[in-house]
Amino acid sequence: MWLLISGRSSCSCCGKAQLSSCGCWVSCCAQIGAAVGLPFPEWYEAGAAPLPSTVHGNWSFGTLVATMFLLFHWVEQKRIGDFWKPGSQGDGSFFGITDDFKGTENGYPGGRLFDPIGFSRGSEAMYKKYKQNEIVNGRLAMVANLGFWAQYAATGKGPIQNLADHLADPYHTTFTTNGVSVPFLN
């Protein structure tokens, strides 16, 4: 049972990595807007930037982290609860929603809220392929995040700026010339 839960938890980590990677790219693309004067931080500075003021005042970074923790915790508890009591995703009511969480398989939420396009309602072979693709793309997103962090540590820049620098001078701006990636070459 724990091996099954561990394998499905990989889906959760993959989903978080995909969100993180997407957020990094959106932030880096927003730097194009920052070049013309729009107030967008780089991805590695986004956590330090103040959140926008709302009707209720400024939100602290701790509030954002706590909200994200509670939302991810709720989703993971629904997933784990479905392992202990199969088919329980749609039991009970959450703000009046009852059947919209019931999935096609234990640990995989479904319904119109988690699967609005209906990928899980197609053929069994395609559903299996989609599950495999989810894991593969999630692991690729984890490696991409590692690459984002490593290149920031090496150059102090984001991926879009590093790509632009490399395209401008491809023979002299590489991973071997930054002084960190391959330290014995400098």
mmCIF file of C-alpha atoms in Angstrom:
data_model
loop_
_atom_site.group_PDB
_atom_site.id
_atom_site.type_symbol
_atom_site.label_atom_id
_atom_site.label_comp_id
_atom_site.label_asym_id
_atom_site.label_seq_id
_atom_site.Cartn_x
_atom_site.Cartn_y
_atom_site.Cartn_z
ATOM 1 C CA MET A 1 0.000 0.000 0.000
ATOM 2 C CA TRP A 2 2.756 2.475 0.901
ATOM 3 C CA LEU A 3 4.544 1.794 -2.368
ATOM 4 C CA LEU A 4 1.334 2.616 -4.229
ATOM 5 C CA ILE A 5 0.893 5.850 -2.243
ATOM 6 C CA SER A 6 4.554 6.731 -2.839
ATOM 7 C CA GLY A 7 4.155 6.261 -6.586
ATOM 8 C CA ARG A 8 1.075 8.454 -6.650
ATOM 9 C CA SER A 9 2.820 11.065 -4.493
ATOM 10 C CA SER A 10 5.307 11.333 -7.324
ATOM 11 C CA CYS A 11 2.417 12.712 -9.402
ATOM 12 C CA SER A 12 1.903 15.395 -6.778
ATOM 13 C CA CYS A 13 5.575 16.370 -6.774
ATOM 14 C CA CYS A 14 5.583 16.365 -10.562
ATOM 15 C CA GLY A 15 2.575 18.671 -10.608
ATOM 16 C CA LYS A 16 4.253 21.105 -8.226
ATOM 17 C CA ALA A 17 7.422 21.025 -10.346
ATOM 18 C CA GLN A 18 5.386 21.741 -13.474
ATOM 19 C CA LEU A 19 3.695 24.702 -11.774
ATOM 20 C CA SER A 20 7.042 25.981 -10.551
ATOM 21 C CA SER A 21 8.656 25.630 -13.945
ATOM 22 C CA CYS A 22 5.722 27.360 -15.631
ATOM 23 C CA GLY A 23 5.881 30.183 -13.079
ATOM 24 C CA CYS A 24 9.584 30.582 -13.740
ATOM 25 C CA TRP A 25 9.033 30.881 -17.494
ATOM 26 C CA VAL A 26 6.134 33.308 -17.085
ATOM 27 C CA SER A 27 8.264 35.459 -14.806
ATOM 28 C CA CYS A 28 11.179 35.344 -17.245
ATOM 29 C CA CYS A 29 8.911 36.272 -20.147
ATOM 30 C CA ALA A 30 7.531 39.107 -18.027
ATOM 31 C CA GLN A 31 11.072 40.489 -17.993
ATOM 32 C CA ILE A 32 10.441 41.493 -21.568
ATOM 33 C CA GLY A 33 7.710 43.725 -20.128
ATOM 34 C CA ALA A 34 10.109 44.895 -17.413
ATOM 35 C CA ALA A 35 12.466 46.092 -20.127
ATOM 36 C CA VAL A 36 9.827 48.635 -21.157
ATOM 37 C CA GLY A 37 9.130 49.737 -17.585
ATOM 38 C CA LEU A 38 6.510 47.314 -16.223
ATOM 39 C CA PRO A 39 7.121 46.286 -12.579
ATOM 40 C CA PHE A 40 7.818 42.527 -12.919
ATOM 41 C CA PRO A 41 10.480 40.856 -10.754
ATOM 42 C CA GLU A 42 12.756 38.052 -11.971
ATOM 43 C CA TRP A 43 11.720 34.555 -10.863
ATOM 44 C CA TYR A 44 14.419 34.388 -8.184
ATOM 45 C CA GLU A 45 13.309 37.752 -6.718
ATOM 46 C CA ALA A 46 9.553 37.132 -6.932
ATOM 47 C CA GLY A 47 9.266 35.827 -3.349
ATOM 48 C CA ALA A 48 10.846 38.985 -1.960
ATOM 49 C CA ALA A 49 8.601 41.320 -3.967
ATOM 50 C CA PRO A 50 5.622 42.687 -2.041
ATOM 51 C CA LEU A 51 2.287 41.217 -3.001
ATOM 52 C CA PRO A 52 -0.200 43.608 -4.547
ATOM 53 C CA SER A 53 -2.355 45.639 -2.219
ATOM 54 C CA THR A 54 -5.935 44.471 -1.961
ATOM 55 C CA VAL A 55 -9.042 45.794 -0.280
ATOM 56 C CA HIS A 56 -7.891 44.027 2.878
ATOM 57 C CA GLY A 57 -4.409 45.601 2.851
ATOM 58 C CA ASN A 58 -1.071 44.088 1.925
ATOM 59 C CA TRP A 59 -0.641 40.328 2.098
ATOM 60 C CA SER A 60 2.531 39.024 3.661
ATOM 61 C CA PHE A 61 4.678 36.322 2.105
ATOM 62 C CA GLY A 62 3.880 34.121 5.132
ATOM 63 C CA THR A 63 0.177 34.373 4.301
ATOM 64 C CA LEU A 64 0.869 33.233 0.746
ATOM 65 C CA VAL A 65 2.967 30.271 1.958
ATOM 66 C CA ALA A 66 0.348 29.263 4.543
ATOM 67 C CA THR A 67 -2.447 29.440 1.961
ATOM 68 C CA MET A 68 -0.486 27.327 -0.506
ATOM 69 C CA PHE A 69 0.352 24.806 2.227
ATOM 70 C CA LEU A 70 -3.289 24.463 3.251
ATOM 71 C CA LEU A 71 -4.516 24.048 -0.327
ATOM 72 C CA PHE A 72 -1.860 21.458 -1.245
ATOM 73 C CA HIS A 73 -2.472 19.688 2.078
ATOM 74 C CA TRP A 74 -6.207 19.474 1.368
ATOM 75 C CA VAL A 75 -5.623 17.966 -2.087
ATOM 76 C CA GLU A 76 -3.109 15.437 -0.764
ATOM 77 C CA GLN A 77 -5.424 14.415 2.081
ATOM 78 C CA LYS A 78 -8.205 13.812 -0.460
ATOM 79 C CA ARG A 79 -5.829 11.669 -2.489
ATOM 80 C CA ILE A 80 -4.579 9.632 0.505
ATOM 81 C CA GLY A 81 -8.120 9.280 1.862
ATOM 82 C CA ASP A 82 -9.105 7.707 -1.433
ATOM 83 C CA PHE A 83 -6.487 4.982 -0.901
ATOM 84 C CA TRP A 84 -7.816 4.099 2.540
ATOM 85 C CA LYS A 85 -11.440 4.180 1.412
ATOM 86 C CA PRO A 86 -11.594 3.614 -2.367
ATOM 87 C CA GLY A 87 -14.176 5.709 -4.173
ATOM 88 C CA SER A 88 -14.434 8.269 -1.380
ATOM 89 C CA GLN A 89 -13.404 11.244 -3.521
ATOM 90 C CA GLY A 90 -17.034 12.136 -4.107
ATOM 91 C CA ASP A 91 -18.348 11.248 -0.636
ATOM 92 C CA GLY A 92 -19.574 14.054 1.530
ATOM 93 C CA SER A 93 -19.874 17.613 0.454
ATOM 94 C CA PHE A 94 -17.281 20.323 -0.001
ATOM 95 C CA PHE A 95 -19.060 23.657 -0.412
ATOM 96 C CA GLY A 96 -21.996 21.768 -1.957
ATOM 97 C CA ILE A 97 -19.849 19.845 -4.426
ATOM 98 C CA THR A 98 -20.363 16.091 -4.147
ATOM 99 C CA ASP A 99 -19.728 14.008 -7.273
ATOM 100 C CA ASP A 100 -17.296 16.332 -9.038
ATOM 101 C CA PHE A 101 -14.232 14.885 -7.283
ATOM 102 C CA LYS A 102 -14.860 11.208 -8.036
ATOM 103 C CA GLY A 103 -12.150 9.830 -10.304
ATOM 104 C CA THR A 104 -11.776 6.741 -12.419
ATOM 105 C CA GLU A 105 -9.021 5.254 -10.260
ATOM 106 C CA ASN A 106 -7.958 5.443 -6.617
ATOM 107 C CA GLY A 107 -5.699 8.391 -5.936
ATOM 108 C CA TYR A 108 -6.499 10.132 -9.200
ATOM 109 C CA PRO A 109 -9.140 12.809 -8.768
ATOM 110 C CA GLY A 110 -11.482 13.189 -11.675
ATOM 111 C CA GLY A 111 -14.896 14.657 -12.279
ATOM 112 C CA ARG A 112 -15.509 17.893 -14.076
ATOM 113 C CA LEU A 113 -13.362 19.931 -11.662
ATOM 114 C CA PHE A 114 -10.135 17.928 -11.918
ATOM 115 C CA ASP A 115 -10.632 16.600 -15.446
ATOM 116 C CA PRO A 116 -12.645 19.261 -17.293
ATOM 117 C CA ILE A 117 -11.463 18.165 -20.761
ATOM 118 C CA GLY A 118 -12.304 14.516 -20.062
ATOM 119 C CA PHE A 119 -8.957 12.793 -20.668
ATOM 120 C CA SER A 120 -9.815 10.019 -18.191
ATOM 121 C CA ARG A 121 -13.091 9.218 -19.977
ATOM 122 C CA GLY A 122 -11.448 8.050 -23.215
ATOM 123 C CA SER A 123 -9.986 4.652 -23.976
ATOM 124 C CA GLU A 124 -8.083 2.753 -21.306
ATOM 125 C CA ALA A 125 -4.900 2.669 -23.423
ATOM 126 C CA MET A 126 -4.897 6.454 -23.870
ATOM 127 C CA TYR A 127 -5.606 6.981 -20.164
ATOM 128 C CA LYS A 128 -2.590 4.821 -19.312
ATOM 129 C CA LYS A 129 -0.464 6.795 -21.805
ATOM 130 C CA TYR A 130 -1.612 10.103 -20.287
ATOM 131 C CA LYS A 131 -0.648 8.901 -16.802
ATOM 132 C CA GLN A 132 2.810 7.896 -18.059
ATOM 133 C CA ASN A 133 3.211 11.244 -19.848
ATOM 134 C CA GLU A 134 2.278 13.054 -16.640
ATOM 135 C CA ILE A 135 5.139 11.373 -14.782
ATOM 136 C CA VAL A 136 7.664 11.881 -17.603
ATOM 137 C CA ASN A 137 6.794 15.561 -18.070
ATOM 138 C CA GLY A 138 6.844 16.115 -14.310
ATOM 139 C CA ARG A 139 10.322 14.620 -14.003
ATOM 140 C CA LEU A 140 11.457 16.789 -16.905
ATOM 141 C CA ALA A 141 10.046 19.816 -15.044
ATOM 142 C CA MET A 142 12.050 18.823 -11.943
ATOM 143 C CA VAL A 143 15.243 18.725 -14.031
ATOM 144 C CA ALA A 144 14.311 22.064 -15.622
ATOM 145 C CA ASN A 145 13.911 23.634 -12.181
ATOM 146 C CA LEU A 146 17.309 22.287 -11.188
ATOM 147 C CA GLY A 147 18.706 23.887 -14.337
ATOM 148 C CA PHE A 148 17.061 27.234 -13.541
ATOM 149 C CA TRP A 149 18.545 27.250 -10.047
ATOM 150 C CA ALA A 150 21.981 26.115 -11.230
ATOM 151 C CA GLN A 151 22.258 28.726 -13.959
ATOM 152 C CA TYR A 152 21.161 31.472 -11.561
ATOM 153 C CA ALA A 153 23.807 30.304 -9.087
ATOM 154 C CA ALA A 154 26.423 30.316 -11.853
ATOM 155 C CA THR A 155 25.526 33.530 -13.695
ATOM 156 C CA GLY A 156 23.085 35.499 -11.539
ATOM 157 C CA LYS A 157 20.656 35.713 -14.464
ATOM 158 C CA GLY A 158 17.453 34.010 -15.541
ATOM 159 C CA PRO A 159 17.112 31.480 -18.375
ATOM 160 C CA ILE A 160 15.831 33.963 -20.977
ATOM 161 C CA GLN A 161 18.727 36.360 -20.355
ATOM 162 C CA ASN A 162 21.234 33.490 -20.427
ATOM 163 C CA LEU A 163 19.761 32.269 -23.721
ATOM 164 C CA ALA A 164 19.936 35.782 -25.188
ATOM 165 C CA ASP A 165 23.576 36.129 -24.065
ATOM 166 C CA HIS A 166 24.454 32.754 -25.583
ATOM 167 C CA LEU A 167 22.713 33.516 -28.897
ATOM 168 C CA ALA A 168 24.519 36.862 -29.096
ATOM 169 C CA ASP A 169 27.934 35.217 -28.611
ATOM 170 C CA PRO A 170 27.588 31.420 -28.905
ATOM 171 C CA TYR A 171 31.313 30.614 -28.870
ATOM 172 C CA HIS A 172 32.232 32.664 -25.796
ATOM 173 C CA THR A 173 29.096 32.501 -23.622
ATOM 174 C CA THR A 174 28.693 28.860 -22.651
ATOM 175 C CA PHE A 175 28.535 26.799 -19.474
ATOM 176 C CA THR A 176 32.313 26.390 -19.633
ATOM 177 C CA THR A 177 33.007 30.136 -19.531
ATOM 178 C CA ASN A 178 30.996 31.205 -16.470
ATOM 179 C CA GLY A 179 33.720 30.212 -13.978
ATOM 180 C CA VAL A 180 31.431 28.095 -11.816
ATOM 181 C CA SER A 181 30.205 25.154 -13.914
ATOM 182 C CA VAL A 182 33.700 23.933 -14.850
ATOM 183 C CA PRO A 183 36.005 25.732 -12.404
ATOM 184 C CA PHE A 184 39.325 24.251 -13.560
ATOM 185 C CA LEU A 185 38.987 25.750 -17.067
ATOM 186 C CA ASN A 186 39.420 29.360 -15.880
#
